[in-house]
Amino acid sequence: MVRYHRVGVARRVRGWGSVRAEKIVGLRIHDYLYFQVLSPGDIRYIFTATPAKDFGGIFHTRYEQIHLVPAEPSEACGELSNGFFIQDQIALVERGGCSFLSKTRVVQEHGGRAVIISDNAVDNDSFYVEMIQDSTQRTADIPALFLLGRDGYMIRRSLEQHGLPWAIISIPVNVTSIPTFELLQPPWTFW
């Protein structure tokens, strides 16, 4: 089952890049995690992602500069042709073709430190999908994050335009330590 959440009213709390936001309906709390693209410069923004609900690990360390490598094939449902470049880096994967857990396990098997799964709806700039365990009872140890489709598209498009095999990111980013006027937010996304 896939659940969608619209970005709600957020309040900042202390912690590594964590902000809690109450959903518009109900009392459930939704976590956000932030990362910043450092290169290429045209997408040097702070992006919002949501962690998987009931599988995957957590970030135990902050990566000041790590590669965000788009997986090939983009859905990462099997062997990756660029798996060598994903080892010890973070993979950018597209939703579709198999479960979120399957994608996470493929990246983990290729030695990735984490996976960011962007929505395959490139016009999605406000609905987060709640990534939940599939029915296989398998597990994954690396962090798995969901990224809005528009954000994933803009990152991949920038890399293609510049002929780059990966972006350089910092993750997680503690947005509570950044003055509001200095937050570089994507202009296409409502915060």
Short mmCIF file of N, CA, C and O in Angstrom, two decimals, residues 110-177:
data_model
loop_
_atom_site.label_atom_id
_atom_site.label_comp_id
_atom_site.label_asym_id
_atom_site.label_seq_id
_atom_site.Cartn_x
_atom_site.Cartn_y
_atom_site.Cartn_z
N HIS A 110 25.29 -3.53 -3.82
CA HIS A 110 26.35 -2.90 -4.60
C HIS A 110 27.26 -2.03 -3.72
O HIS A 110 28.10 -1.30 -4.24
N GLY A 111 27.08 -2.09 -2.41
CA GLY A 111 27.96 -1.39 -1.49
C GLY A 111 27.60 0.06 -1.24
O GLY A 111 28.41 0.80 -0.67
N GLY A 112 26.39 0.49 -1.63
CA GLY A 112 25.96 1.86 -1.39
C GLY A 112 25.76 2.14 0.09
O GLY A 112 25.40 1.25 0.86
N ARG A 113 26.02 3.37 0.48
CA ARG A 113 25.83 3.76 1.89
C ARG A 113 24.40 4.14 2.20
O ARG A 113 23.98 4.11 3.36
N ALA A 114 23.65 4.55 1.16
CA ALA A 114 22.25 4.94 1.32
C ALA A 114 21.63 4.99 -0.06
O ALA A 114 22.33 4.97 -1.08
N VAL A 115 20.31 5.07 -0.10
CA VAL A 115 19.58 5.22 -1.36
C VAL A 115 18.57 6.35 -1.21
O VAL A 115 17.92 6.47 -0.16
N ILE A 116 18.47 7.17 -2.23
CA ILE A 116 17.44 8.20 -2.31
C ILE A 116 16.56 7.82 -3.49
O ILE A 116 17.05 7.75 -4.63
N ILE A 117 15.30 7.54 -3.22
CA ILE A 117 14.36 7.10 -4.26
C ILE A 117 13.45 8.27 -4.59
O ILE A 117 12.67 8.72 -3.75
N SER A 118 13.55 8.75 -5.83
CA SER A 118 12.70 9.88 -6.23
C SER A 118 11.44 9.34 -6.90
O SER A 118 11.45 8.29 -7.54
N ASP A 119 10.36 10.09 -6.74
CA ASP A 119 9.10 9.72 -7.35
C ASP A 119 9.28 9.73 -8.87
O ASP A 119 10.03 10.54 -9.41
N ASN A 120 8.57 8.85 -9.56
CA ASN A 120 8.65 8.82 -11.02
C ASN A 120 7.68 9.81 -11.66
O ASN A 120 7.66 9.97 -12.87
N ALA A 121 6.88 10.49 -10.86
CA ALA A 121 6.01 11.55 -11.35
C ALA A 121 6.81 12.85 -11.26
O ALA A 121 6.93 13.44 -10.19
N VAL A 122 7.38 13.28 -12.40
CA VAL A 122 8.29 14.44 -12.38
C VAL A 122 7.59 15.74 -12.03
O VAL A 122 8.26 16.72 -11.69
N ASP A 123 6.27 15.77 -12.09
CA ASP A 123 5.55 16.99 -11.72
C ASP A 123 5.18 17.02 -10.23
O ASP A 123 4.61 17.98 -9.74
N ASN A 124 5.54 15.96 -9.49
CA ASN A 124 5.24 15.90 -8.06
C ASN A 124 6.20 16.80 -7.30
O ASN A 124 7.38 16.50 -7.16
N ASP A 125 5.67 17.91 -6.79
CA ASP A 125 6.50 18.83 -6.01
C ASP A 125 5.97 19.04 -4.60
O ASP A 125 6.41 19.94 -3.90
N SER A 126 5.04 18.17 -4.15
CA SER A 126 4.53 18.37 -2.80
C SER A 126 4.01 17.12 -2.10
O SER A 126 3.69 17.19 -0.92
N PHE A 127 3.92 15.97 -2.75
CA PHE A 127 3.38 14.77 -2.12
C PHE A 127 4.47 13.74 -1.85
O PHE A 127 5.10 13.25 -2.78
N TYR A 128 4.67 13.43 -0.57
CA TYR A 128 5.65 12.43 -0.17
C TYR A 128 4.97 11.07 -0.06
O TYR A 128 3.89 10.97 0.49
N VAL A 129 5.60 10.06 -0.59
CA VAL A 129 5.09 8.70 -0.50
C VAL A 129 5.69 8.06 0.74
O VAL A 129 6.88 8.20 1.01
N GLU A 130 4.85 7.36 1.49
CA GLU A 130 5.33 6.66 2.68
C GLU A 130 5.87 5.31 2.23
O GLU A 130 5.12 4.43 1.82
N MET A 131 7.17 5.15 2.27
CA MET A 131 7.80 3.90 1.84
C MET A 131 7.70 2.88 2.97
O MET A 131 8.21 3.11 4.06
N ILE A 132 7.01 1.77 2.67
CA ILE A 132 6.80 0.75 3.69
C ILE A 132 7.35 -0.60 3.21
O ILE A 132 7.56 -0.82 2.02
N GLN A 133 7.55 -1.50 4.16
CA GLN A 133 8.04 -2.85 3.94
C GLN A 133 7.16 -3.58 2.93
O GLN A 133 5.95 -3.41 2.93
N ASP A 134 7.75 -4.39 2.05
CA ASP A 134 6.94 -5.23 1.18
C ASP A 134 6.60 -6.51 1.95
O ASP A 134 6.94 -6.65 3.12
N SER A 135 5.94 -7.44 1.34
CA SER A 135 5.47 -8.63 2.06
C SER A 135 6.49 -9.76 2.12
O SER A 135 6.17 -10.86 2.54
N THR A 136 7.75 -9.50 1.75
CA THR A 136 8.76 -10.57 1.68
C THR A 136 9.47 -10.86 2.99
O THR A 136 10.21 -11.82 3.07
N GLN A 137 9.32 -10.01 3.99
CA GLN A 137 10.00 -10.16 5.27
C GLN A 137 11.51 -10.00 5.17
O GLN A 137 12.25 -10.40 6.07
N ARG A 138 12.01 -9.43 4.05
CA ARG A 138 13.44 -9.14 3.92
C ARG A 138 13.75 -7.86 4.70
O ARG A 138 12.85 -7.14 5.10
N THR A 139 15.03 -7.61 4.89
CA THR A 139 15.44 -6.40 5.59
C THR A 139 16.50 -5.67 4.77
O THR A 139 17.05 -6.22 3.82
N ALA A 140 16.76 -4.44 5.16
CA ALA A 140 17.83 -3.64 4.58
C ALA A 140 18.47 -2.84 5.70
O ALA A 140 17.78 -2.42 6.64
N ASP A 141 19.76 -2.63 5.62
CA ASP A 141 20.48 -1.94 6.69
C ASP A 141 20.84 -0.50 6.36
O ASP A 141 21.15 0.28 7.26
N ILE A 142 20.83 -0.13 5.08
CA ILE A 142 21.23 1.23 4.71
C ILE A 142 20.02 2.16 4.76
O ILE A 142 18.88 1.72 4.59
N PRO A 143 20.23 3.46 4.99
CA PRO A 143 19.12 4.40 4.98
C PRO A 143 18.46 4.47 3.60
O PRO A 143 19.14 4.42 2.57
N ALA A 144 17.13 4.57 3.59
CA ALA A 144 16.35 4.73 2.36
C ALA A 144 15.48 5.96 2.52
O ALA A 144 14.74 6.09 3.50
N LEU A 145 15.59 6.89 1.57
CA LEU A 145 14.86 8.16 1.64
C LEU A 145 14.00 8.33 0.40
O LEU A 145 14.38 7.91 -0.69
N PHE A 146 12.86 9.00 0.57
CA PHE A 146 11.99 9.33 -0.56
C PHE A 146 12.15 10.80 -0.89
O PHE A 146 12.13 11.66 -0.02
N LEU A 147 12.30 11.10 -2.20
CA LEU A 147 12.50 12.45 -2.70
C LEU A 147 11.37 12.79 -3.67
O LEU A 147 10.96 11.94 -4.46
N LEU A 148 10.90 14.02 -3.61
CA LEU A 148 9.86 14.45 -4.54
C LEU A 148 10.32 14.25 -5.99
O LEU A 148 11.49 14.44 -6.31
N GLY A 149 9.37 13.92 -6.86
CA GLY A 149 9.69 13.67 -8.26
C GLY A 149 10.31 14.87 -8.96
O GLY A 149 11.24 14.72 -9.75
N ARG A 150 9.83 16.06 -8.68
CA ARG A 150 10.39 17.26 -9.32
C ARG A 150 11.84 17.44 -8.92
O ARG A 150 12.69 17.77 -9.74
N ASP A 151 12.15 17.21 -7.64
CA ASP A 151 13.53 17.35 -7.17
C ASP A 151 14.46 16.34 -7.84
O ASP A 151 15.54 16.68 -8.31
N GLY A 152 14.03 15.08 -7.89
CA GLY A 152 14.84 14.05 -8.52
C GLY A 152 15.07 14.35 -10.00
O GLY A 152 16.18 14.20 -10.51
N TYR A 153 14.02 14.80 -10.66
CA TYR A 153 14.13 15.15 -12.09
C TYR A 153 15.12 16.29 -12.30
O TYR A 153 15.97 16.23 -13.20
N MET A 154 15.04 17.32 -11.47
CA MET A 154 15.93 18.48 -11.63
C MET A 154 17.39 18.10 -11.36
O MET A 154 18.29 18.60 -12.04
N ILE A 155 17.64 17.22 -10.41
CA ILE A 155 19.01 16.77 -10.15
C ILE A 155 19.53 15.99 -11.35
O ILE A 155 20.62 16.26 -11.85
N ARG A 156 18.74 15.02 -11.83
CA ARG A 156 19.18 14.21 -12.97
C ARG A 156 19.36 15.08 -14.23
O ARG A 156 20.33 14.90 -14.98
N ARG A 157 18.46 16.02 -14.44
CA ARG A 157 18.55 16.90 -15.62
C ARG A 157 19.83 17.74 -15.58
O ARG A 157 20.52 17.88 -16.57
N SER A 158 20.15 18.27 -14.41
CA SER A 158 21.37 19.07 -14.28
C SER A 158 22.61 18.22 -14.56
O SER A 158 23.52 18.68 -15.26
N LEU A 159 22.64 17.01 -14.04
CA LEU A 159 23.79 16.13 -14.29
C LEU A 159 23.93 15.83 -15.78
O LEU A 159 25.03 15.84 -16.33
N GLU A 160 22.81 15.57 -16.44
CA GLU A 160 22.84 15.31 -17.89
C GLU A 160 23.33 16.53 -18.66
O GLU A 160 24.15 16.41 -19.57
N GLN A 161 22.83 17.70 -18.30
CA GLN A 161 23.23 18.94 -18.99
C GLN A 161 24.73 19.20 -18.86
O GLN A 161 25.35 19.72 -19.77
N HIS A 162 25.28 18.87 -17.71
CA HIS A 162 26.70 19.11 -17.46
C HIS A 162 27.58 17.92 -17.84
O HIS A 162 28.81 17.98 -17.72
N GLY A 163 26.95 16.81 -18.26
CA GLY A 163 27.71 15.62 -18.61
C GLY A 163 28.43 15.01 -17.43
O GLY A 163 29.52 14.44 -17.58
N LEU A 164 27.82 15.10 -16.24
CA LEU A 164 28.45 14.60 -15.02
C LEU A 164 27.86 13.24 -14.61
O LEU A 164 26.66 13.03 -14.72
N PRO A 165 28.69 12.34 -14.09
CA PRO A 165 28.18 11.03 -13.66
C PRO A 165 27.56 11.05 -12.27
O PRO A 165 26.90 10.09 -11.89
N TRP A 166 27.78 12.11 -11.49
CA TRP A 166 27.22 12.19 -10.15
C TRP A 166 27.22 13.64 -9.66
O TRP A 166 27.92 14.50 -10.21
N ALA A 167 26.43 13.87 -8.62
CA ALA A 167 26.43 15.14 -7.90
C ALA A 167 27.25 14.94 -6.63
O ALA A 167 27.45 13.81 -6.19
N ILE A 168 27.68 16.02 -6.03
CA ILE A 168 28.34 15.95 -4.73
C ILE A 168 27.37 16.57 -3.73
O ILE A 168 26.86 17.68 -3.94
N ILE A 169 27.08 15.83 -2.67
CA ILE A 169 26.11 16.29 -1.69
C ILE A 169 26.69 16.23 -0.28
O ILE A 169 27.70 15.58 -0.03
N SER A 170 26.01 16.91 0.62
CA SER A 170 26.26 16.84 2.06
C SER A 170 24.97 16.32 2.68
O SER A 170 23.88 16.85 2.40
N ILE A 171 25.09 15.27 3.52
CA ILE A 171 23.89 14.66 4.09
C ILE A 171 24.22 14.05 5.44
O ILE A 171 25.29 13.46 5.58
N PRO A 172 23.39 14.11 6.45
CA PRO A 172 22.23 14.98 6.54
C PRO A 172 22.66 16.41 6.89
O PRO A 172 23.74 16.62 7.43
N VAL A 173 21.80 17.35 6.60
CA VAL A 173 22.06 18.75 6.89
C VAL A 173 21.16 19.17 8.05
O VAL A 173 19.96 18.92 8.03
N ASN A 174 21.75 19.80 9.05
CA ASN A 174 21.00 20.29 10.19
C ASN A 174 20.49 21.69 9.86
O ASN A 174 21.21 22.67 9.98
N VAL A 175 19.25 21.78 9.40
CA VAL A 175 18.70 23.07 8.97
C VAL A 175 18.43 24.01 10.14
O VAL A 175 18.27 25.21 9.94
N THR A 176 18.40 23.49 11.36
CA THR A 176 18.15 24.36 12.51
C THR A 176 19.33 25.27 12.79
O THR A 176 19.20 26.27 13.48
N SER A 177 20.51 24.92 12.24
CA SER A 177 21.70 25.75 12.48
C SER A 177 21.93 26.78 11.37
O SER A 177 22.88 27.53 11.42
#
